[in-house]
PDB file of C-alpha atoms in Angstrom:
ATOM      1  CA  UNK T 101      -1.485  -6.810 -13.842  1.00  0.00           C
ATOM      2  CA  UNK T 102      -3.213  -9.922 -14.551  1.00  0.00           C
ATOM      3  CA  UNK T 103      -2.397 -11.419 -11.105  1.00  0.00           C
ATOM      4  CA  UNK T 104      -3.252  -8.264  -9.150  1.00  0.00           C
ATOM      5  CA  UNK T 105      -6.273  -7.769  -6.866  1.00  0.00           C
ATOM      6  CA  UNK T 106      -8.178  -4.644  -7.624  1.00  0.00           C
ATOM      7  CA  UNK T 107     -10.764  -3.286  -5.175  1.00  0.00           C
ATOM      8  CA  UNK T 108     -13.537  -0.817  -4.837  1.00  0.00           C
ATOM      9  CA  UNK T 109     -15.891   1.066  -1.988  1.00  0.00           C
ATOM     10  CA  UNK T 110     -18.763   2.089  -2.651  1.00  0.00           C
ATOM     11  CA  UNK T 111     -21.139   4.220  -0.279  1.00  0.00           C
ATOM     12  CA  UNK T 112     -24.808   3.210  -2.181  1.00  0.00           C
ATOM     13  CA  UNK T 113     -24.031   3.686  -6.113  1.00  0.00           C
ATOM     14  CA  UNK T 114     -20.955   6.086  -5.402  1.00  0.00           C
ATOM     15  CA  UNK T 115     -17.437   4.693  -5.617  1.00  0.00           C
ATOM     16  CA  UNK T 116     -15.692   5.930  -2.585  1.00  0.00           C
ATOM     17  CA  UNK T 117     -12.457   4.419  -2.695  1.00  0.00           C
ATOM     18  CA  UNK T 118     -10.160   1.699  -4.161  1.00  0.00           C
ATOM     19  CA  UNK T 119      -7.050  -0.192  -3.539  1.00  0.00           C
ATOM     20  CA  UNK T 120      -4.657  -2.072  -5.267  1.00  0.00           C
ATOM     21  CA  UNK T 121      -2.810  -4.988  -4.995  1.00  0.00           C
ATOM     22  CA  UNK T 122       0.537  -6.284  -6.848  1.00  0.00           C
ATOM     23  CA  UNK T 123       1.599 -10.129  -6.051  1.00  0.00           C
ATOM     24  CA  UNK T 124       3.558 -12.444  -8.292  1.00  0.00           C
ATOM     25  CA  UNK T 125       4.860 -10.043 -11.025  1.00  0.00           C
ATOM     26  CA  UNK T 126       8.075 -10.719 -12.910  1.00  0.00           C
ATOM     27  CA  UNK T 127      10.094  -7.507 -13.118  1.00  0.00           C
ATOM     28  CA  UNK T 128       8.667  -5.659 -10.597  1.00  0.00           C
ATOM     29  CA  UNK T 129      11.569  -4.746  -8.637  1.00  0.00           C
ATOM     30  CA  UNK T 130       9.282  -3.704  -4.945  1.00  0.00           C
ATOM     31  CA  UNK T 131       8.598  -7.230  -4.894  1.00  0.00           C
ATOM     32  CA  UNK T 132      12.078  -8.070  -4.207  1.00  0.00           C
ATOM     33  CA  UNK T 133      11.640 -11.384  -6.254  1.00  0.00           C
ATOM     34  CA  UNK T 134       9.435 -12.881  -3.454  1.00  0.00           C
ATOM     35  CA  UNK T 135       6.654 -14.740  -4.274  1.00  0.00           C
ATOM     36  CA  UNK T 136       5.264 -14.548  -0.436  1.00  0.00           C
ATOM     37  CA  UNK T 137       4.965 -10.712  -0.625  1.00  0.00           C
ATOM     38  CA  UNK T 138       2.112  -8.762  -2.013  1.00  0.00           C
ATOM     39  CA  UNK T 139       2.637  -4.681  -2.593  1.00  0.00           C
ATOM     40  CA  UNK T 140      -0.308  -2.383  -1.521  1.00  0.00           C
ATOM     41  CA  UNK T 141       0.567  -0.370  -5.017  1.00  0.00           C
ATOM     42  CA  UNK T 142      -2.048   2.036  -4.015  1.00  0.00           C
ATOM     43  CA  UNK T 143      -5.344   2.928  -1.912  1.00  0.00           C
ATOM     44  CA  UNK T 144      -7.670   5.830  -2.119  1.00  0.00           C
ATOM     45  CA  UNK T 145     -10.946   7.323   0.057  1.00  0.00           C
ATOM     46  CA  UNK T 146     -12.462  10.182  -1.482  1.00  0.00           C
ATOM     47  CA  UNK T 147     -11.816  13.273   1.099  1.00  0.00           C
ATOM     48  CA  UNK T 148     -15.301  13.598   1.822  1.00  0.00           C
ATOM     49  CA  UNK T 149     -15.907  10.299   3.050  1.00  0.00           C
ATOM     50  CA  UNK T 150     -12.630   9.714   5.112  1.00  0.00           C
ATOM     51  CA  UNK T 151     -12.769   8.847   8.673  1.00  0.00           C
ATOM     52  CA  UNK T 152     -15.277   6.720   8.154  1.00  0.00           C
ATOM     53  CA  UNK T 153     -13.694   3.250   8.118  1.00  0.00           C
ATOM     54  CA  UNK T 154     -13.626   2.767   4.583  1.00  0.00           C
ATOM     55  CA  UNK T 155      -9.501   2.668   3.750  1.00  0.00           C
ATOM     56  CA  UNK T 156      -9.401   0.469   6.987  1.00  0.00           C
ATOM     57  CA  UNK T 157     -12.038  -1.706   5.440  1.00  0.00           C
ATOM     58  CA  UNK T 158     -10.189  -1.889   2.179  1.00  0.00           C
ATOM     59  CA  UNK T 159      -6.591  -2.469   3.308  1.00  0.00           C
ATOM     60  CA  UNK T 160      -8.123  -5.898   5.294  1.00  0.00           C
ATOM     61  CA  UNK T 161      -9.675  -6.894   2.335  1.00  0.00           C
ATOM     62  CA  UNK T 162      -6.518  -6.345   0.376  1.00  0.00           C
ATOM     63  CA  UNK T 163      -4.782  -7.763   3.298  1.00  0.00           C
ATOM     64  CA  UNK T 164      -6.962 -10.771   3.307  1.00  0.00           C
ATOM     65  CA  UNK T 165      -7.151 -11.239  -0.633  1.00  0.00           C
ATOM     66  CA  UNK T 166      -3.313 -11.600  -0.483  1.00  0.00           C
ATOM     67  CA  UNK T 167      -3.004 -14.161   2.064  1.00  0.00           C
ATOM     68  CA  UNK T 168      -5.816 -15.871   0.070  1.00  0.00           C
ATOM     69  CA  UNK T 169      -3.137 -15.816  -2.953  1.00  0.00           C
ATOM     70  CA  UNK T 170      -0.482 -17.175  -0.440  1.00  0.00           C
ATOM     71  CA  UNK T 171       0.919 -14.307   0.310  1.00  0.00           C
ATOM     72  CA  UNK T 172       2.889 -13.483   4.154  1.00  0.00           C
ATOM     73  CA  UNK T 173       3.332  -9.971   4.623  1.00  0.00           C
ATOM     74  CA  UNK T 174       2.203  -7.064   2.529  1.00  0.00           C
ATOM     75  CA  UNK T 175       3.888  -3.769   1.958  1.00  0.00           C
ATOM     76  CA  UNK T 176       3.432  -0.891   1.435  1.00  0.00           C
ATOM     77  CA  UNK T 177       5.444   2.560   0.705  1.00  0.00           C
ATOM     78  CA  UNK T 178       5.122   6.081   1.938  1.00  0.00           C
ATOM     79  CA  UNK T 179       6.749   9.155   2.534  1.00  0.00           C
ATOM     80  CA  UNK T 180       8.333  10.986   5.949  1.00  0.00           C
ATOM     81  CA  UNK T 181       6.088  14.119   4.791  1.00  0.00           C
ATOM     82  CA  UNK T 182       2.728  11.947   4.958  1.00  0.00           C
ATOM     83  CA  UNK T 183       1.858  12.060   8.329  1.00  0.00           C
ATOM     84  CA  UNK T 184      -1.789  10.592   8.234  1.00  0.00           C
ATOM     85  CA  UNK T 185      -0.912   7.868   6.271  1.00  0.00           C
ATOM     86  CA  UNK T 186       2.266   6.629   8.320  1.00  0.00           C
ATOM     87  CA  UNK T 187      -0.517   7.545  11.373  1.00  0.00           C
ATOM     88  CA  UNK T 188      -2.986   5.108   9.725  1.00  0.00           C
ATOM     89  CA  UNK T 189      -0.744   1.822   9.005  1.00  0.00           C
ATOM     90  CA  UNK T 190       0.439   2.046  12.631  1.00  0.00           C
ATOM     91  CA  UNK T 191      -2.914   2.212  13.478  1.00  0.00           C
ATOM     92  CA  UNK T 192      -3.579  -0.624  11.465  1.00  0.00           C
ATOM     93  CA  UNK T 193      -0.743  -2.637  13.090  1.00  0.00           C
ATOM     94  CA  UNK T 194       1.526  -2.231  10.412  1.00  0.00           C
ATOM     95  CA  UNK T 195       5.205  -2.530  11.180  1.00  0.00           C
ATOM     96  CA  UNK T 196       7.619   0.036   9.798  1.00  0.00           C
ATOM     97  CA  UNK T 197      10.150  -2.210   8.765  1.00  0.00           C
ATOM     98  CA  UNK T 198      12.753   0.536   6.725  1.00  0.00           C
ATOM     99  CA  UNK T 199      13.956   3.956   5.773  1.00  0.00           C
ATOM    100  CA  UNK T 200      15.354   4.625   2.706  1.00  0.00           C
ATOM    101  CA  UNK T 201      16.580   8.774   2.889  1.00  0.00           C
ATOM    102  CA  UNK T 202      18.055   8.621  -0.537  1.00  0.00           C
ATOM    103  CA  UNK T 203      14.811   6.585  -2.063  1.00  0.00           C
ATOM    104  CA  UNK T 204      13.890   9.108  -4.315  1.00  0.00           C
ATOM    105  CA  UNK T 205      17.028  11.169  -4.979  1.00  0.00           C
ATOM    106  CA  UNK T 206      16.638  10.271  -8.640  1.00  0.00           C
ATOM    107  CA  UNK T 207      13.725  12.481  -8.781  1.00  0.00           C
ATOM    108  CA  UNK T 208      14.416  16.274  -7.943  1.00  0.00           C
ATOM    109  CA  UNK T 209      10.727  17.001  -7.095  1.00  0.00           C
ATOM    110  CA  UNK T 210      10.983  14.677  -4.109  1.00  0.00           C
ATOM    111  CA  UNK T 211      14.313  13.897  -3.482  1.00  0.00           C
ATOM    112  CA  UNK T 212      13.783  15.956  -0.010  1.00  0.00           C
ATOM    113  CA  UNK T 213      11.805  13.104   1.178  1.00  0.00           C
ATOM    114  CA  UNK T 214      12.482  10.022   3.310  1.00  0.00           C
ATOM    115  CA  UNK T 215      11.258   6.353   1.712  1.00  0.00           C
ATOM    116  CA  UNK T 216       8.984   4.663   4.269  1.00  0.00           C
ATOM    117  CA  UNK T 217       8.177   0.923   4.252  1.00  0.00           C
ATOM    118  CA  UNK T 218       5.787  -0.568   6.315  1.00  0.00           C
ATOM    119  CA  UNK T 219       4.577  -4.345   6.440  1.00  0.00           C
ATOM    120  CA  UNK T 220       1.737  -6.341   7.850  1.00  0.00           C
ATOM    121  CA  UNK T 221       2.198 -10.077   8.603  1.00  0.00           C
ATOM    122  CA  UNK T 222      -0.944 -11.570   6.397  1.00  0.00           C
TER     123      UNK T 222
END
């Protein structure tokens, strides 16, 4: 992880949410061996706090960070059962760029659900 961006919202001395970033990382296969494409490996806003701008605020500075890095596009993965999140990248002009059905049958849990990937031209 020693090339990935890291990021945190705060709201005064309260941490209120965080993102992630993965770019340039041998071996990780949802990079597809590009060196142009950053991952959004993960973002958070505490519940309590959500609506408020904050995950919009932290997916541009992720956003921005990785075209900084000389990164294109950025990705980023979801589900067909997570509504408010496929809701929010569209919002955040986001293209949904595939659909994998079978991208999780190797995990019984989830294999019900629909792989969603979504990019944003940095």
């Amino acid at each position: 992880v020693s090339r990935w961006g890291i990021f945190l919202a705060y709201d005064g001395p309260r941490t209120v949410g965080g993102a992630a970033v993965a770019i340039d990382t041998p071996g990780l296969n949802v990079l597809e061996d590009r060196r142009d494409l950053a991952v959004l490996w993960d973002i958070r806003v505490c519940t309590d706090v959500r609506g408020r701008g904050i995950g919009a605020a932290l997916l541009r500075h992720a956003a921005g960070w990785a075209g900084q890095q000389g990164c294109t596009q950025l990705k980023i993965e979801t589900q067909n059962v997570n509504v408010p999140a496929c809701r929010f990248y569209a919002g955040q002009g986001c293209t949904l760029g595939a659909i994998h059905r079978y991208g999780y049958a190797a995990c019984p849990p989830v294999a019900h659900e629909a792989m969603l990937l979504w990019y944003l031209d940095l």
